[in-house]
Coordinates of C-alpha atoms and ligand atoms in Angstrom, one line a residue:
M1 CA -201.9 -182.4 233.4
S2 CA -205.2 -181.1 234.8
D3 CA -207.7 -178.8 233.0
V4 CA -206.4 -175.3 232.3
I5 CA -207.5 -172.6 234.8
S6 CA -208.4 -169.4 233.0
T7 CA -208.4 -166.0 234.8
D8 CA -207.7 -162.4 234.4
V9 CA -204.5 -162.2 236.4
V10 CA -202.1 -164.8 237.8
I11 CA -200.0 -163.5 240.7
I12 CA -196.9 -165.4 241.4
G13 CA -196.1 -165.1 245.2
A14 CA -198.4 -164.7 248.1
G15 CA -196.0 -162.4 250.1
P16 CA -197.3 -159.1 251.4
C17 CA -197.0 -157.4 248.0
G18 CA -198.8 -160.2 246.1
L19 CA -201.6 -160.1 248.7
F20 CA -202.0 -156.3 248.4
A21 CA -202.0 -156.7 244.6
I22 CA -205.1 -158.8 244.9
F23 CA -206.8 -155.9 246.7
E24 CA -205.8 -153.2 244.2
L25 CA -206.8 -155.4 241.3
G26 CA -210.0 -156.3 242.9
L27 CA -211.1 -152.7 243.3
L28 CA -210.9 -152.6 239.5
D29 CA -213.0 -155.8 239.2
I30 CA -210.0 -157.9 238.2
K31 CA -210.1 -161.6 239.3
C32 CA -206.8 -163.2 240.5
H33 CA -205.4 -166.6 241.1
V34 CA -202.3 -166.6 243.5
I35 CA -199.7 -169.3 243.4
D36 CA -197.0 -169.8 246.1
I37 CA -194.3 -172.4 246.7
L38 CA -195.0 -172.2 250.4
D39 CA -198.0 -173.9 252.1
R40 CA -199.5 -170.6 253.3
A41 CA -199.6 -166.9 252.5
G42 CA -197.2 -164.2 253.9
G43 CA -193.9 -164.8 252.1
Q44 CA -190.9 -163.6 254.2
C45 CA -193.2 -162.2 256.9
A46 CA -194.7 -165.6 257.5
E47 CA -191.7 -167.8 256.9
L48 CA -188.8 -165.8 258.2
Y49 CA -190.2 -163.5 261.0
P50 CA -193.8 -164.3 261.9
E51 CA -193.4 -163.1 265.6
K52 CA -191.1 -160.1 265.0
P53 CA -192.7 -156.7 265.2
I54 CA -192.6 -154.4 262.1
Y55 CA -192.7 -150.7 262.9
D56 CA -192.9 -149.1 259.4
I57 CA -196.2 -150.1 257.9
P58 CA -198.2 -146.8 257.5
A59 CA -200.8 -146.4 260.2
L60 CA -199.8 -149.6 262.0
P61 CA -197.3 -148.5 264.6
L62 CA -196.5 -152.1 265.4
V63 CA -197.6 -155.3 263.7
T64 CA -195.9 -158.7 263.6
G65 CA -195.2 -160.5 260.3
A66 CA -198.0 -163.0 261.0
D67 CA -200.5 -160.3 262.0
L68 CA -199.7 -158.3 258.9
T69 CA -200.4 -161.4 256.7
T70 CA -203.7 -162.0 258.5
R71 CA -204.8 -158.4 257.9
L72 CA -203.8 -158.5 254.2
M73 CA -205.7 -161.7 253.7
E74 CA -208.8 -160.1 255.4
Q75 CA -208.4 -157.0 253.1
A76 CA -208.2 -159.2 250.0
K77 CA -211.2 -161.5 251.0
P78 CA -214.0 -159.5 249.4
F79 CA -212.3 -160.2 246.1
K80 CA -212.4 -164.0 246.5
P81 CA -208.9 -164.7 245.3
E82 CA -208.1 -168.4 244.6
F83 CA -204.9 -169.6 246.2
H84 CA -202.7 -172.5 245.0
F85 CA -200.2 -173.3 247.7
N86 CA -197.3 -175.8 247.5
Q87 CA -196.9 -175.0 243.8
M88 CA -193.9 -173.5 242.2
V89 CA -194.4 -171.7 238.8
T90 CA -191.8 -173.2 236.6
S91 CA -192.8 -171.9 233.2
L92 CA -194.3 -168.7 231.9
E93 CA -194.9 -168.3 228.1
K94 CA -196.5 -165.5 226.1
R95 CA -198.6 -167.1 223.3
G96 CA -200.2 -163.9 222.0
E97 CA -201.2 -160.4 223.1
N98 CA -202.7 -160.8 226.6
D99 CA -202.4 -164.5 226.4
F100 CA -200.0 -166.0 228.9
H101 CA -199.6 -169.7 229.9
L102 CA -198.1 -170.7 233.2
T103 CA -197.4 -174.2 234.5
T104 CA -196.4 -175.3 238.1
D105 CA -194.3 -178.2 239.4
G106 CA -197.4 -179.7 240.8
G107 CA -199.0 -180.1 237.4
L108 CA -201.3 -177.1 237.3
E109 CA -201.7 -175.0 234.2
F110 CA -203.1 -171.5 234.0
Q111 CA -204.0 -169.1 231.1
C112 CA -204.4 -165.4 231.8
K113 CA -204.3 -161.9 230.3
V114 CA -201.8 -160.4 232.7
V115 CA -199.1 -161.8 235.0
V116 CA -197.9 -160.1 238.2
I117 CA -194.6 -161.4 239.5
A118 CA -194.5 -160.8 243.3
A119 CA -191.9 -163.5 243.9
G120 CA -189.8 -161.5 246.5
G121 CA -186.3 -162.8 247.0
G122 CA -187.2 -165.7 244.7
S123 CA -188.2 -169.2 245.6
F124 CA -187.7 -170.6 249.1
Q125 CA -185.7 -173.8 248.9
P126 CA -184.7 -176.1 251.6
K127 CA -181.2 -176.1 253.0
K128 CA -179.9 -179.6 252.6
P129 CA -177.9 -181.3 255.4
P130 CA -174.3 -182.4 254.3
I131 CA -175.0 -186.1 254.5
P132 CA -173.1 -188.2 251.9
G133 CA -175.5 -189.9 249.5
I134 CA -178.7 -188.2 250.7
E135 CA -179.8 -187.5 247.1
A136 CA -180.5 -191.2 246.5
Y137 CA -183.2 -191.1 249.1
E138 CA -184.8 -187.7 248.4
G139 CA -188.5 -188.0 247.5
A140 CA -188.7 -191.7 248.4
S141 CA -187.6 -191.7 252.1
V142 CA -186.2 -188.2 252.7
Y143 CA -188.6 -185.2 252.6
Y144 CA -187.8 -181.5 253.1
S145 CA -191.5 -180.5 253.5
V146 CA -194.6 -182.4 254.4
K147 CA -197.1 -182.2 251.4
K148 CA -199.4 -184.9 252.7
M149 CA -199.4 -186.0 256.3
E150 CA -201.2 -189.3 255.4
A151 CA -198.1 -190.4 253.3
L152 CA -196.2 -190.7 256.6
R153 CA -198.8 -192.7 258.6
G154 CA -197.3 -195.9 260.1
K155 CA -193.8 -194.9 259.3
D156 CA -190.6 -194.9 261.5
I157 CA -189.9 -191.2 261.3
L158 CA -186.7 -189.4 262.0
I159 CA -187.0 -185.6 262.2
I160 CA -183.9 -183.5 262.3
G161 CA -183.6 -179.9 263.5
G162 CA -184.4 -177.5 266.4
G163 CA -186.5 -174.8 264.8
D164 CA -190.2 -174.3 264.5
S165 CA -190.7 -176.6 261.5
A166 CA -188.9 -179.5 263.2
L167 CA -190.8 -179.1 266.4
D168 CA -194.2 -178.4 264.8
W169 CA -193.9 -181.5 262.6
T170 CA -192.7 -183.6 265.5
N171 CA -195.8 -182.7 267.5
N172 CA -198.1 -183.1 264.5
L173 CA -196.7 -186.4 263.1
Q174 CA -196.2 -188.2 266.4
P175 CA -199.8 -189.4 266.6
I176 CA -199.8 -191.0 263.2
A177 CA -196.2 -192.4 263.2
K178 CA -195.2 -195.9 264.1
S179 CA -192.3 -194.5 265.9
L180 CA -190.8 -191.0 265.9
T181 CA -187.4 -189.7 266.8
L182 CA -186.3 -186.0 267.0
L183 CA -182.6 -185.5 266.5
H184 CA -180.9 -182.2 267.2
R185 CA -177.3 -181.3 267.6
R186 CA -177.9 -179.9 271.1
D187 CA -180.5 -180.0 273.8
E188 CA -181.6 -176.4 273.2
F189 CA -184.2 -175.4 270.7
R190 CA -184.9 -172.2 268.7
A191 CA -188.5 -173.2 268.2
A192 CA -191.5 -171.6 270.2
P193 CA -191.3 -172.7 273.9
D194 CA -194.8 -174.0 273.7
S195 CA -193.9 -176.5 270.9
V196 CA -190.7 -177.5 272.8
G197 CA -192.8 -178.1 275.9
K198 CA -195.2 -180.3 274.0
M199 CA -192.3 -182.3 272.5
R200 CA -190.8 -182.9 276.0
A201 CA -194.1 -184.0 277.3
L202 CA -194.2 -186.6 274.5
V203 CA -190.8 -187.9 275.4
E204 CA -191.7 -188.0 279.1
A205 CA -194.8 -190.1 278.2
G206 CA -192.6 -192.5 276.2
K207 CA -194.4 -191.6 272.9
M208 CA -191.3 -190.5 271.1
Q209 CA -187.6 -190.2 271.5
L210 CA -185.2 -187.2 271.6
K211 CA -181.6 -187.8 270.6
I212 CA -178.7 -185.4 270.5
G213 CA -176.2 -185.7 267.7
Q214 CA -175.6 -185.3 264.0
V215 CA -176.4 -187.6 261.1
T216 CA -173.1 -188.9 259.4
G217 CA -174.5 -191.5 257.0
L218 CA -177.5 -193.3 255.7
K219 CA -178.2 -197.0 255.3
G220 CA -180.8 -198.5 252.9
E221 CA -181.3 -199.8 249.3
G222 CA -183.0 -198.5 246.2
G223 CA -183.9 -195.1 247.7
V224 CA -185.7 -196.9 250.8
L225 CA -184.1 -195.8 254.0
A226 CA -183.5 -198.4 256.8
A227 CA -181.4 -196.3 259.3
A228 CA -179.5 -193.1 259.9
T229 CA -176.0 -193.3 261.5
V230 CA -175.6 -190.6 264.1
K231 CA -172.6 -189.3 265.9
G232 CA -173.6 -188.5 269.4
A233 CA -172.5 -185.7 271.6
D234 CA -170.0 -187.9 273.3
G235 CA -168.4 -188.8 269.9
A236 CA -169.8 -192.4 269.8
S237 CA -171.8 -193.5 266.8
F238 CA -175.2 -195.2 266.8
D239 CA -178.0 -196.1 264.3
I240 CA -181.6 -194.8 264.4
A241 CA -183.9 -197.2 262.5
C242 CA -186.2 -195.1 260.2
N243 CA -187.9 -195.3 256.9
A244 CA -188.8 -191.6 256.6
M245 CA -186.4 -188.8 257.4
L246 CA -187.3 -185.1 257.5
P247 CA -184.4 -182.7 257.8
F248 CA -185.6 -179.1 258.6
F249 CA -182.4 -177.0 258.3
G250 CA -184.2 -173.8 257.3
L251 CA -184.8 -172.2 253.8
T252 CA -182.7 -170.2 251.4
M253 CA -184.0 -168.0 248.7
K254 CA -182.9 -168.4 245.1
L255 CA -184.3 -166.5 242.1
G256 CA -185.4 -169.8 240.6
P257 CA -187.4 -170.2 237.4
V258 CA -188.1 -166.4 237.0
A259 CA -184.5 -166.2 235.5
N260 CA -185.7 -168.2 232.5
W261 CA -188.7 -166.2 231.4
G262 CA -187.0 -163.8 229.0
L263 CA -187.4 -160.8 231.3
N264 CA -184.7 -158.1 231.6
L265 CA -182.8 -158.7 234.8
T266 CA -180.4 -156.4 236.7
E267 CA -178.3 -158.2 239.3
N268 CA -180.9 -161.0 239.5
L269 CA -183.9 -158.6 240.0
V270 CA -186.5 -157.9 237.3
S271 CA -186.2 -154.4 235.8
V272 CA -189.4 -152.4 235.6
D273 CA -190.6 -148.9 234.6
T274 CA -191.8 -146.8 237.5
A275 CA -195.0 -145.5 235.8
K276 CA -196.5 -149.0 235.7
F277 CA -194.2 -151.5 237.2
E278 CA -194.2 -153.4 234.0
T279 CA -191.3 -155.5 232.8
N280 CA -189.9 -155.5 229.3
V281 CA -192.6 -157.9 228.3
P282 CA -196.0 -156.0 227.9
G283 CA -198.5 -157.7 230.3
I284 CA -196.0 -159.0 232.7
F285 CA -195.6 -156.9 235.8
A286 CA -193.2 -157.2 238.7
V287 CA -193.9 -155.8 242.3
G288 CA -192.2 -156.0 245.7
D289 CA -188.7 -157.3 246.4
I290 CA -188.3 -159.1 243.1
N291 CA -188.1 -155.8 241.1
T292 CA -185.5 -153.1 240.7
Y293 CA -185.5 -149.5 239.4
A294 CA -183.6 -146.3 240.3
G295 CA -184.1 -145.6 244.0
K296 CA -185.8 -148.9 244.9
L297 CA -186.2 -149.7 248.6
K298 CA -186.9 -153.2 249.5
L299 CA -189.7 -152.3 251.9
I300 CA -193.2 -153.6 252.2
L301 CA -194.7 -150.1 251.8
S302 CA -192.8 -149.8 248.4
G303 CA -194.5 -152.9 247.1
F304 CA -197.9 -151.6 248.1
H305 CA -197.4 -148.4 246.0
E306 CA -196.1 -150.5 243.1
A307 CA -199.2 -152.7 243.3
A308 CA -201.6 -149.7 243.0
L309 CA -199.9 -148.4 239.9
M310 CA -199.5 -151.8 238.3
A311 CA -203.3 -152.4 238.7
Q312 CA -204.1 -149.2 236.6
Q313 CA -202.2 -150.6 233.6
A314 CA -203.4 -154.2 234.1
F315 CA -207.0 -152.7 233.8
R316 CA -206.2 -151.3 230.5
Y317 CA -205.0 -154.7 229.1
I318 CA -208.0 -156.5 230.6
N319 CA -210.6 -153.9 229.5
P320 CA -209.1 -152.4 226.3
G321 CA -210.8 -149.1 225.4
E322 CA -212.7 -148.8 228.6
R323 CA -212.3 -145.6 230.6
L324 CA -210.8 -146.0 234.1
L325 CA -212.4 -143.8 236.7
F326 CA -210.2 -142.6 239.6
Q327 CA -212.2 -143.2 242.8
Y328 CA -211.7 -143.0 246.6
T329 CA -212.9 -145.9 248.8
T330 CA -214.1 -143.3 251.3
S331 CA -216.6 -141.8 248.9
S332 CA -217.3 -144.2 246.1
T333 CA -220.4 -146.3 246.7
N334 CA -219.3 -148.5 243.7
L335 CA -216.0 -149.3 245.4
Q336 CA -217.8 -149.8 248.8
K337 CA -220.2 -152.3 247.1
K338 CA -217.3 -154.3 245.8
L339 CA -215.9 -154.3 249.4
G340 CA -219.2 -155.4 250.7
V341 CA -219.6 -152.5 253.0
A342 CA -222.4 -150.5 251.1
Ligands
FAD401 C1 -185.9 -160.6 259.2 C2 -186.6 -159.6 258.2 C3 -187.1 -158.4 258.7 C4 -187.7 -157.5 257.8 N1 -188.3 -156.4 258.4 C5 -189.0 -155.5 257.6 C6 -189.6 -154.3 258.1 O1 -189.5 -154.0 259.3 N2 -190.2 -153.5 257.2 C7 -190.3 -153.7 255.9 O2 -190.9 -153.0 255.2 N3 -189.7 -154.9 255.4 C8 -189.0 -155.7 256.2 N4 -188.5 -156.8 255.6 C9 -188.5 -157.0 254.2 C10 -189.9 -157.5 253.8 O3 -190.2 -158.7 254.4 C11 -189.9 -157.7 252.2 O4 -189.7 -156.4 251.7 C12 -191.3 -158.3 251.8 O5 -191.5 -159.6 252.3 C13 -191.3 -158.4 250.3 O6 -192.6 -158.8 250.0 P1 -192.8 -159.6 248.6 O7 -194.3 -159.9 248.6 O8 -192.2 -158.8 247.5 O9 -192.0 -160.9 248.6 P2 -191.8 -162.1 249.7 O10 -192.3 -161.8 251.1 O11 -190.4 -162.6 249.5 O12 -192.8 -163.2 249.1 C14 -192.6 -163.8 247.8 C15 -193.3 -165.1 247.7 O13 -193.1 -165.6 246.4 C16 -193.0 -167.0 246.4 N5 -192.4 -167.4 245.1 C17 -191.2 -167.1 244.7 N6 -190.9 -167.6 243.5 C18 -192.0 -168.4 243.1 C19 -192.4 -169.1 242.1 N7 -191.6 -169.4 241.0 N8 -193.6 -169.8 242.1 C20 -194.4 -169.6 243.1 N9 -194.1 -168.8 244.2 C21 -193.0 -168.2 244.2 C22 -192.2 -167.3 247.6 O14 -192.4 -168.6 248.1 C23 -192.8 -166.2 248.6 O15 -193.7 -166.7 249.5 C24 -187.8 -157.8 256.5 C25 -187.2 -158.9 256.0 C26 -186.6 -159.8 256.8 C27 -186.0 -161.0 256.2

């Protein structure tokens, strides 16, 4: 376990609501660390619909999921948030008043005064292909995400899928692989046309192979994969030699570890009061899609409002006894200095 990271607030989830929480807390001089399972910010906007236009963000008549994420990151930048990606918060423990300890599956440990859960629909988890015995190879030869590209250098790689992740990783890993095969159940792809074009060019140049079919079994020993058996489009079976297999079958969302933190839940959502968006545990707040209350709408704009009210109460925990002045960003030189514009 590494050294404990101490901070005012830990935000669990870098979706749009977690990102706006950084801004609202920052205006009140509150420092945040943000943790997310994914390898980048944006939550559902980045993972599920980066290219789709959103039409109901106030004052932005049209913005894509990816652009909204970029704008929120820019807005949060003056407050220098520290991000920890590829980390799932697995435990959250209250050790005393305003003393919370969190750990992640990647071995990080945090201590903070306030926790903001902005975990959306919960943790994104990979959909696993229905291949008999695949569990025996997971982590040693079968990977559902790429944490370190270098670990795949010189390998015979089999990538399965037809979406953006499958095509992006095909194009990114081909230069460092010993051999690379992309397998998809048909010769049509959901991925961005540009990535599909790059992949087809690599096939044309003889630098990788594209096969059509579905994996029916795996061959190997002791977790080390030797080949995948594939049923082709014509019904005939063949083997693809590989010692690393990356199935990209999309992600599902599960509540995950949040369910074990002693919080009051209603239908798998965290109950909060609507004055502060605090849970039943003082000092733990929940904003965005993860929370529930009478009249809740699972919209991004709801999460923005919730973050603003949460920050007011977080300030009181972090600065006990200090008066909190209400200020406008348009007229407060103090706020403008924090934003770096005055
Ligand atoms: C196709 C589609 C279209 C949509 N269109 C609109 C629209 O037009 N307008 C609108 O307002 N809303 C829309 N939504 C809904 C909107 O995307 C959500 O309301 C919004 O993403 C919620 O933001 P969030 O920050 O609460 O959670 P999320 O975006 O879900 O982000 C939560 C983050 O928390 C992380 N996380 C979860 N558990 C953990 C853990 N234990 N440790 C670390 N990290 C964790 C997840 O990895 C995720 O990145 C749409 C949703 C979909 C799927």
